[in-house]
Short mmCIF file of C-alpha atoms (C1' of nucleotides) in Angstrom, two decimals:
data_model
loop_
_atom_site.label_atom_id
_atom_site.label_comp_id
_atom_site.label_asym_id
_atom_site.label_seq_id
_atom_site.Cartn_x
_atom_site.Cartn_y
_atom_site.Cartn_z
CA UNK A 1 -1.77 12.85 4.53
CA UNK A 2 -5.27 13.23 5.82
CA UNK A 3 -6.52 9.83 6.68
CA UNK A 4 -8.85 10.48 9.52
CA UNK A 5 -11.96 9.04 8.28
CA UNK A 6 -12.27 5.13 8.66
CA UNK A 7 -13.75 3.62 5.66
CA UNK A 8 -14.80 0.46 7.47
CA UNK A 9 -13.58 -1.91 10.26
CA UNK A 10 -12.87 -4.69 7.99
CA UNK A 11 -9.66 -5.98 9.34
CA UNK A 12 -8.02 -6.03 5.98
CA UNK A 13 -9.18 -2.34 5.43
CA UNK A 14 -8.12 -1.46 8.87
CA UNK A 15 -4.52 -2.91 7.87
CA UNK A 16 -4.42 -0.96 4.61
CA UNK A 17 -5.37 2.35 6.31
CA UNK A 18 -2.39 1.75 8.67
CA UNK A 19 0.28 0.81 6.22
CA UNK A 20 -1.21 0.51 2.84
CA UNK A 21 0.60 3.25 0.91
CA UNK A 22 3.67 2.69 -1.29
CA UNK A 23 6.28 3.42 1.45
CA UNK A 24 5.29 2.31 5.09
CA UNK A 25 6.07 -1.36 4.68
CA UNK A 26 9.39 -0.60 2.86
CA UNK A 27 10.48 1.33 6.24
CA UNK A 28 9.47 -1.73 8.30
CA UNK A 29 11.36 -4.01 5.82
CA UNK A 30 14.40 -1.82 6.32
CA UNK A 31 14.05 -2.33 10.11
CA UNK A 32 13.43 -5.89 9.89
CA UNK A 33 15.64 -7.09 7.31
CA UNK A 34 18.52 -4.64 7.09
CA UNK A 35 18.64 -3.31 10.76
CA UNK A 36 18.13 0.31 9.59
CA UNK A 37 17.41 2.76 12.44
CA UNK A 38 18.02 6.36 11.61
CA UNK A 39 16.44 8.72 8.94
CA UNK A 40 19.66 9.03 7.02
CA UNK A 41 19.70 5.04 6.72
CA UNK A 42 16.05 4.95 5.53
CA UNK A 43 16.64 7.78 3.06
CA UNK A 44 19.54 5.87 1.48
CA UNK A 45 17.46 2.85 0.70
CA UNK A 46 17.45 1.34 -2.81
CA UNK A 47 14.04 2.74 -3.71
CA UNK A 48 14.86 6.44 -3.33
CA UNK A 49 11.95 7.72 -1.01
CA UNK A 50 11.71 11.42 -1.16
CA UNK A 51 12.89 13.15 2.20
CA UNK A 52 9.49 14.82 2.74
CA UNK A 53 7.53 11.66 2.14
CA UNK A 54 9.99 9.75 4.59
CA UNK A 55 9.34 12.50 7.38
CA UNK A 56 5.46 11.99 6.70
CA UNK A 57 5.62 8.28 6.81
CA UNK A 58 7.74 8.16 9.87
CA UNK A 59 5.29 10.47 11.69
CA UNK A 60 2.42 8.51 10.34
CA UNK A 61 3.74 5.22 11.62
CA UNK A 62 4.64 6.63 14.99
CA UNK A 63 0.96 8.10 15.35
CA UNK A 64 -0.34 4.63 14.32
CA UNK A 65 1.70 2.95 17.03
CA UNK A 66 3.84 0.85 14.56
CA UNK A 67 7.16 2.57 15.32
CA UNK A 68 8.64 4.37 18.23
CA UNK A 69 11.52 7.19 18.19
CA UNK A 70 14.17 7.50 20.84
CA UNK A 71 17.00 9.98 20.97
CA UNK A 72 20.32 8.48 20.16
CA UNK A 73 22.69 8.17 23.13
CA UNK A 74 26.18 8.59 21.21
CA UNK A 75 24.82 11.28 18.71
CA UNK A 76 22.34 13.71 19.78
CA UNK A 77 21.37 14.83 16.22
CA UNK A 78 20.09 11.29 15.65
CA UNK A 79 16.86 9.50 16.48
CA UNK A 80 16.48 5.74 16.64
CA UNK A 81 13.48 4.36 15.16
CA UNK A 82 12.45 1.01 16.44
CA UNK A 83 9.32 -1.33 15.93
CA UNK A 84 6.52 -1.34 18.70
CA UNK A 85 4.63 -4.71 19.49
CA UNK A 86 2.15 -3.64 16.70
CA UNK A 87 5.10 -3.35 14.28
CA UNK A 88 6.67 -6.59 15.41
CA UNK A 89 3.31 -8.16 14.76
CA UNK A 90 3.93 -7.22 11.03
CA UNK A 91 6.79 -9.84 10.58
CA UNK A 92 4.49 -12.65 9.45
CA UNK A 93 2.72 -10.49 6.95
CA UNK A 94 5.91 -9.06 5.77
CA UNK A 95 7.24 -12.61 5.19
CA UNK A 96 4.31 -13.68 3.25
CA UNK A 97 4.72 -10.63 1.15
CA UNK A 98 8.36 -11.66 0.50
CA UNK A 99 7.40 -14.99 -0.27
CA UNK A 100 4.96 -13.83 -2.85
CA UNK A 101 7.37 -11.44 -4.57
CA UNK A 102 10.31 -13.96 -4.68
CA UNK A 103 8.04 -16.54 -6.16
CA UNK A 104 6.47 -14.28 -8.82
CA UNK A 105 9.36 -11.98 -9.81
CA UNK A 106 11.57 -13.77 -12.27
CA UNK A 107 14.32 -11.19 -11.48
CA UNK A 108 13.83 -11.38 -7.77
CA UNK A 109 16.81 -10.31 -5.57
CA UNK A 110 15.51 -12.59 -2.92
CA UNK A 111 18.27 -14.97 -1.65
CA UNK A 112 17.04 -18.46 -2.54
CA UNK A 113 18.28 -20.16 0.53
CA UNK A 114 16.45 -17.65 2.75
CA UNK A 115 13.40 -18.03 0.81
CA UNK A 116 13.44 -21.95 1.08
CA UNK A 117 14.32 -21.89 4.72
CA UNK A 118 11.41 -19.42 5.63
CA UNK A 119 8.82 -21.29 3.60
CA UNK A 120 9.82 -24.62 4.79
CA UNK A 121 9.87 -23.81 8.63
CA UNK A 122 7.86 -20.59 9.43
CA UNK A 123 6.97 -21.89 12.94
CA UNK A 124 10.56 -21.81 14.02
CA UNK A 125 11.83 -18.91 11.97
CA UNK A 126 9.33 -16.28 12.61
CA UNK A 127 9.75 -16.20 16.29
CA UNK A 128 13.37 -16.22 15.97
CA UNK A 129 13.17 -13.09 13.59
CA UNK A 130 10.85 -11.30 16.14
CA UNK A 131 13.25 -11.79 19.17
CA UNK A 132 16.02 -10.67 17.03
CA UNK A 133 14.49 -7.69 15.87
CA UNK A 134 13.09 -6.85 19.34
CA UNK A 135 16.82 -6.87 20.55
CA UNK A 136 17.82 -4.33 17.71
CA UNK A 137 19.03 -7.08 15.20
CA UNK A 138 17.93 -7.90 11.85
CA UNK A 139 17.52 -10.83 9.30
CA UNK A 140 20.34 -10.07 7.13
CA UNK A 141 22.61 -7.46 8.59
CA UNK A 142 24.84 -7.22 11.91
CA UNK A 143 26.66 -9.70 14.00
CA UNK A 144 23.63 -11.10 15.40
CA UNK A 145 21.70 -11.60 12.21
CA UNK A 146 19.02 -14.25 11.82
CA UNK A 147 20.93 -15.86 8.90
CA UNK A 148 24.12 -16.07 11.07
CA UNK A 149 22.10 -18.18 13.46
CA UNK A 150 21.08 -20.79 10.96
CA UNK S 1 -1.59 4.93 -13.08
CA UNK S 2 2.08 4.90 -14.75
CA UNK S 3 4.00 2.25 -12.81
CA UNK S 4 6.31 1.24 -15.63
CA UNK S 5 9.53 1.90 -13.69
CA UNK S 6 10.55 -0.74 -11.43
CA UNK S 7 12.10 0.73 -8.31
CA UNK S 8 13.74 -2.37 -7.17
CA UNK S 9 13.71 -6.14 -7.43
CA UNK S 10 13.50 -6.70 -3.59
CA UNK S 11 10.58 -9.09 -3.19
CA UNK S 12 8.46 -6.93 -0.89
CA UNK S 13 8.99 -3.92 -3.10
CA UNK S 14 7.79 -6.11 -6.03
CA UNK S 15 4.81 -7.04 -4.28
CA UNK S 16 4.05 -3.59 -3.30
CA UNK S 17 4.41 -2.49 -6.86
CA UNK S 18 1.88 -5.12 -7.87
CA UNK S 19 -0.83 -4.42 -5.28
CA UNK S 20 0.40 -1.83 -2.83
CA UNK S 21 -2.18 0.68 -3.34
CA UNK S 22 -5.17 1.45 -1.05
CA UNK S 23 -7.63 -0.56 -3.28
CA UNK S 24 -6.27 -3.57 -5.01
CA UNK S 25 -6.20 -5.81 -2.03
CA UNK S 26 -9.80 -4.92 -1.07
CA UNK S 27 -10.91 -6.11 -4.58
CA UNK S 28 -9.01 -9.50 -3.97
CA UNK S 29 -10.52 -9.61 -0.46
CA UNK S 30 -14.08 -9.15 -2.05
CA UNK S 31 -13.40 -12.02 -4.21
CA UNK S 32 -11.81 -14.32 -1.43
CA UNK S 33 -14.03 -13.52 1.49
CA UNK S 34 -17.34 -12.35 -0.17
CA UNK S 35 -17.40 -14.23 -3.45
CA UNK S 36 -17.92 -10.99 -5.73
CA UNK S 37 -17.29 -11.47 -9.33
CA UNK S 38 -18.71 -8.42 -11.18
CA UNK S 39 -17.97 -4.78 -11.64
CA UNK S 40 -21.27 -3.80 -10.03
CA UNK S 41 -20.67 -5.97 -6.98
CA UNK S 42 -17.16 -4.50 -6.42
CA UNK S 43 -18.57 -1.06 -6.76
CA UNK S 44 -21.07 -1.74 -4.02
CA UNK S 45 -18.51 -2.68 -1.46
CA UNK S 46 -18.52 -1.03 1.90
CA UNK S 47 -15.61 1.25 1.32
CA UNK S 48 -17.32 2.91 -1.75
CA UNK S 49 -14.28 2.81 -4.21
CA UNK S 50 -14.89 5.52 -7.03
CA UNK S 51 -16.06 3.96 -10.51
CA UNK S 52 -12.99 5.47 -12.43
CA UNK S 53 -10.61 3.97 -9.73
CA UNK S 54 -12.40 0.61 -9.80
CA UNK S 55 -11.95 0.55 -13.66
CA UNK S 56 -8.22 1.28 -13.39
CA UNK S 57 -7.63 -1.09 -10.50
CA UNK S 58 -9.31 -3.97 -12.41
CA UNK S 59 -7.31 -3.26 -15.50
CA UNK S 60 -4.06 -3.06 -13.58
CA UNK S 61 -4.52 -6.23 -11.63
CA UNK S 62 -5.37 -7.96 -14.85
CA UNK S 63 -2.34 -6.56 -16.62
CA UNK S 64 -0.28 -7.90 -13.60
CA UNK S 65 -1.89 -11.23 -13.86
CA UNK S 66 -3.50 -11.31 -10.42
CA UNK S 67 -7.17 -11.42 -11.95
CA UNK S 68 -8.78 -12.57 -15.20
CA UNK S 69 -11.99 -11.51 -16.74
CA UNK S 70 -14.26 -13.48 -18.66
CA UNK S 71 -17.60 -12.88 -20.28
CA UNK S 72 -20.74 -13.94 -18.30
CA UNK S 73 -22.76 -16.74 -20.02
CA UNK S 74 -26.11 -15.93 -18.72
CA UNK S 75 -25.94 -11.93 -19.01
CA UNK S 76 -23.76 -10.67 -21.90
CA UNK S 77 -23.45 -7.18 -20.30
CA UNK S 78 -21.47 -8.61 -17.44
CA UNK S 79 -17.90 -9.68 -17.07
CA UNK S 80 -16.69 -12.35 -14.39
CA UNK S 81 -13.64 -11.47 -12.54
CA UNK S 82 -11.81 -14.38 -11.08
CA UNK S 83 -8.25 -14.74 -9.55
CA UNK S 84 -5.29 -16.33 -11.49
CA UNK S 85 -2.72 -18.49 -9.80
CA UNK S 86 -0.81 -15.40 -8.90
CA UNK S 87 -4.01 -14.13 -7.43
CA UNK S 88 -4.72 -17.41 -5.39
CA UNK S 89 -1.18 -17.19 -4.07
CA UNK S 90 -2.14 -13.88 -2.26
CA UNK S 91 -4.47 -15.85 0.14
CA UNK S 92 -1.81 -16.46 2.93
CA UNK S 93 -0.71 -12.66 2.69
CA UNK S 94 -4.45 -11.53 2.89
CA UNK S 95 -4.87 -13.79 5.85
CA UNK S 96 -1.95 -12.52 7.87
CA UNK S 97 -3.36 -8.88 7.07
CA UNK S 98 -6.64 -9.91 8.24
CA UNK S 99 -5.02 -11.27 11.61
CA UNK S 100 -3.11 -8.17 12.07
CA UNK S 101 -6.12 -5.95 11.53
CA UNK S 102 -8.42 -8.16 13.74
CA UNK S 103 -5.88 -8.13 16.61
CA UNK S 104 -5.20 -4.47 16.57
CA UNK S 105 -8.36 -2.85 15.76
CA UNK S 106 -10.58 -2.48 18.89
CA UNK S 107 -13.76 -2.06 16.76
CA UNK S 108 -12.89 -4.79 14.14
CA UNK S 109 -15.76 -6.39 12.42
CA UNK S 110 -13.78 -9.58 12.03
CA UNK S 111 -15.75 -12.64 13.22
CA UNK S 112 -14.07 -13.90 16.51
CA UNK S 113 -14.43 -17.47 15.63
CA UNK S 114 -13.20 -17.24 12.17
CA UNK S 115 -10.03 -15.44 13.59
CA UNK S 116 -9.45 -18.06 16.11
CA UNK S 117 -10.01 -20.83 13.82
CA UNK S 118 -7.67 -19.48 11.05
CA UNK S 119 -4.81 -18.57 13.50
CA UNK S 120 -5.15 -21.76 15.15
CA UNK S 121 -4.86 -23.90 12.07
CA UNK S 122 -3.48 -22.13 9.20
CA UNK S 123 -1.93 -25.44 7.71
CA UNK S 124 -5.42 -26.79 7.29
CA UNK S 125 -7.48 -23.81 6.53
CA UNK S 126 -5.59 -22.03 3.77
CA UNK S 127 -5.39 -24.97 1.48
CA UNK S 128 -9.15 -25.14 2.00
CA UNK S 129 -9.75 -21.42 1.21
CA UNK S 130 -7.85 -21.72 -1.93
CA UNK S 131 -9.55 -24.78 -3.44
CA UNK S 132 -12.96 -23.10 -2.52
CA UNK S 133 -12.10 -19.93 -4.27
CA UNK S 134 -10.55 -21.73 -7.18
CA UNK S 135 -14.09 -23.18 -7.71
CA UNK S 136 -15.70 -20.03 -7.49
CA UNK S 137 -16.65 -20.29 -3.80
CA UNK S 138 -15.69 -17.93 -1.01
CA UNK S 139 -14.93 -17.81 2.82
CA UNK S 140 -18.10 -16.38 4.01
CA UNK S 141 -20.70 -16.25 1.36
CA UNK S 142 -22.41 -18.94 -0.82
CA UNK S 143 -23.57 -22.24 -0.38
CA UNK S 144 -20.08 -23.77 -0.62
CA UNK S 145 -18.52 -21.14 1.78
CA UNK S 146 -15.42 -22.32 3.71
CA UNK S 147 -17.03 -21.44 7.13
CA UNK S 148 -19.97 -23.86 6.04
CA UNK S 149 -17.45 -26.67 5.74
CA UNK S 150 -16.16 -26.24 9.36
"C1'" DA C 1 -40.23 0.64 -28.11
"C1'" DA C 2 -39.16 2.59 -23.42
"C1'" DA C 3 -36.92 1.92 -19.24
"C1'" DT C 4 -33.42 -0.02 -16.68
"C1'" DT C 5 -28.97 -2.58 -15.74
"C1'" DT C 6 -24.11 -2.90 -16.51
"C1'" DA C 7 -19.68 -1.51 -17.40
"C1'" DC C 8 -17.39 1.53 -18.24
"C1'" DT C 9 -15.21 6.97 -19.76
"C1'" DT C 10 -14.83 11.86 -19.17
"C1'" DT C 11 -14.29 15.99 -16.52
"C1'" DT C 12 -12.94 18.82 -12.75
"C1'" DA C 13 -11.23 19.32 -8.02
"C1'" DT C 14 -8.61 17.82 -4.58
"C1'" DG C 15 -4.78 15.65 -2.35
"C1'" DA C 16 -0.43 12.95 -2.42
"C1'" DT C 17 4.09 12.40 -4.33
"C1'" DG C 18 8.64 13.62 -6.53
"C1'" DC C 19 12.22 16.69 -6.83
"C1'" DA C 20 15.16 20.58 -5.42
"C1'" DA C 21 16.45 23.68 -2.30
"C1'" DG C 22 16.70 25.51 2.27
"C1'" DT C 23 17.24 25.59 7.66
"C1'" DA C 24 18.43 24.28 12.50
"C1'" DT C 25 20.92 21.76 15.62
"C1'" DA C 26 24.82 18.62 16.65
"C1'" DT C 27 29.40 16.89 15.75
"C1'" DT C 28 34.05 17.06 13.97
"C1'" DA C 29 38.45 19.05 12.38
"C1'" DT C 30 41.66 22.89 12.36
"C1'" DA E 1 37.07 29.23 19.11
"C1'" DT E 2 35.78 28.73 14.29
"C1'" DA E 3 34.61 26.55 9.94
"C1'" DA E 4 33.02 22.66 7.88
"C1'" DT E 5 30.30 18.85 7.78
"C1'" DA E 6 26.28 15.64 9.13
"C1'" DT E 7 21.68 14.85 10.44
"C1'" DA E 8 16.98 15.57 10.44
"C1'" DC E 9 14.16 17.65 9.04
"C1'" DT E 10 10.67 21.76 6.20
"C1'" DT E 11 9.29 24.70 2.12
"C1'" DG E 12 7.90 25.64 -2.62
"C1'" DC E 13 6.44 23.90 -6.87
"C1'" DA E 14 5.46 20.60 -10.60
"C1'" DT E 15 3.22 16.35 -11.54
"C1'" DC E 16 0.41 12.25 -10.60
"C1'" DA E 17 -3.40 9.67 -8.51
"C1'" DT E 18 -7.74 9.71 -6.35
"C1'" DA E 19 -12.75 11.36 -5.39
"C1'" DA E 20 -16.96 12.87 -7.06
"C1'" DA E 21 -20.27 13.78 -10.45
"C1'" DA E 22 -21.81 13.16 -14.71
"C1'" DG E 23 -22.32 11.00 -19.16
"C1'" DT E 24 -22.12 6.92 -22.71
"C1'" DA E 25 -22.95 2.73 -25.20
"C1'" DA E 26 -24.42 -2.05 -25.25
"C1'" DA E 27 -27.34 -5.57 -23.35
"C1'" DT E 28 -31.44 -6.94 -20.91
"C1'" DT E 29 -36.34 -6.45 -19.04
"C1'" DT E 30 -40.88 -4.61 -19.12
#
DNA sequence: AAATTTACTTTTATGATGCAAGTATATTAT
DNA sequence: ATAATATACTTGCATCATAAAAGTAAATTT
């Protein structure tokens, strides 16, 4: 948890120092693709992150300016986590990662149609994903999902 | 070092399980951007990877099919590490990571001109990077560097 | 033949993660 | 109003990964 020393200012190393651990990008994925917003929703994700690790990662991501936390209006026990501008800027990176994984994992769960649509027309799709997520929507889930607009 | 259990077949998680540690992508970066090819060259990189960790990461990346190792013709003590097809397919992801880092690190070392060129014309640059690296060249170093062709 | 280079391995210390359990506050049910 | 439940955490402990330092074996240079 102590990542105070900066190893270099290579942009790739900088990015890795911000989110190059096994969990951070899965949290961002949960927001972008599945519209998750609360601690409990992140905790319930398929990869079974440990609760203390989730708390650490959320705090780190907030400190790094990738997510922000707001109290929930309707339930005061909950906080709502959303992407900042820096976080939204991760969408193209996340997409390339998803395309690589979908191409190279023979057992991938990635929906074939989405992969084809995305790789065919990034210029059009990525801004659509961004504006959707900005408004609290997601790629696959919810009434305003990106896939429902295609 | 024991990453035998697959947490999920989400393409993003798959990618993270292949190279989602703090070092693997720095090795790929050294190949793509700086034309590094041998153990000693990777060991000498700015971020100062520990020698045992480098040995582990090289072995893992080879096992995952991202790099391949060939004996060096001119010096039989050395091995030459190169990207496989799977490894070459990481170039777009690495580029997005570099663009994110260059944009969000106020102290970035990324060359401004390269960042602008890349973000303006990915369609043209990325295939050029790929064919260059395939032939043993790199983005910034060597007589056949990508930047020397622009 | 001796010194150096290269690509490692081994050992020990530290730090991060995984798992199980506990806590504080807010909400819902009775 | 009280009890039960939900939510977002924290704490303690075992295990795993990384960092640092040193050592090793084969190939090459002097």
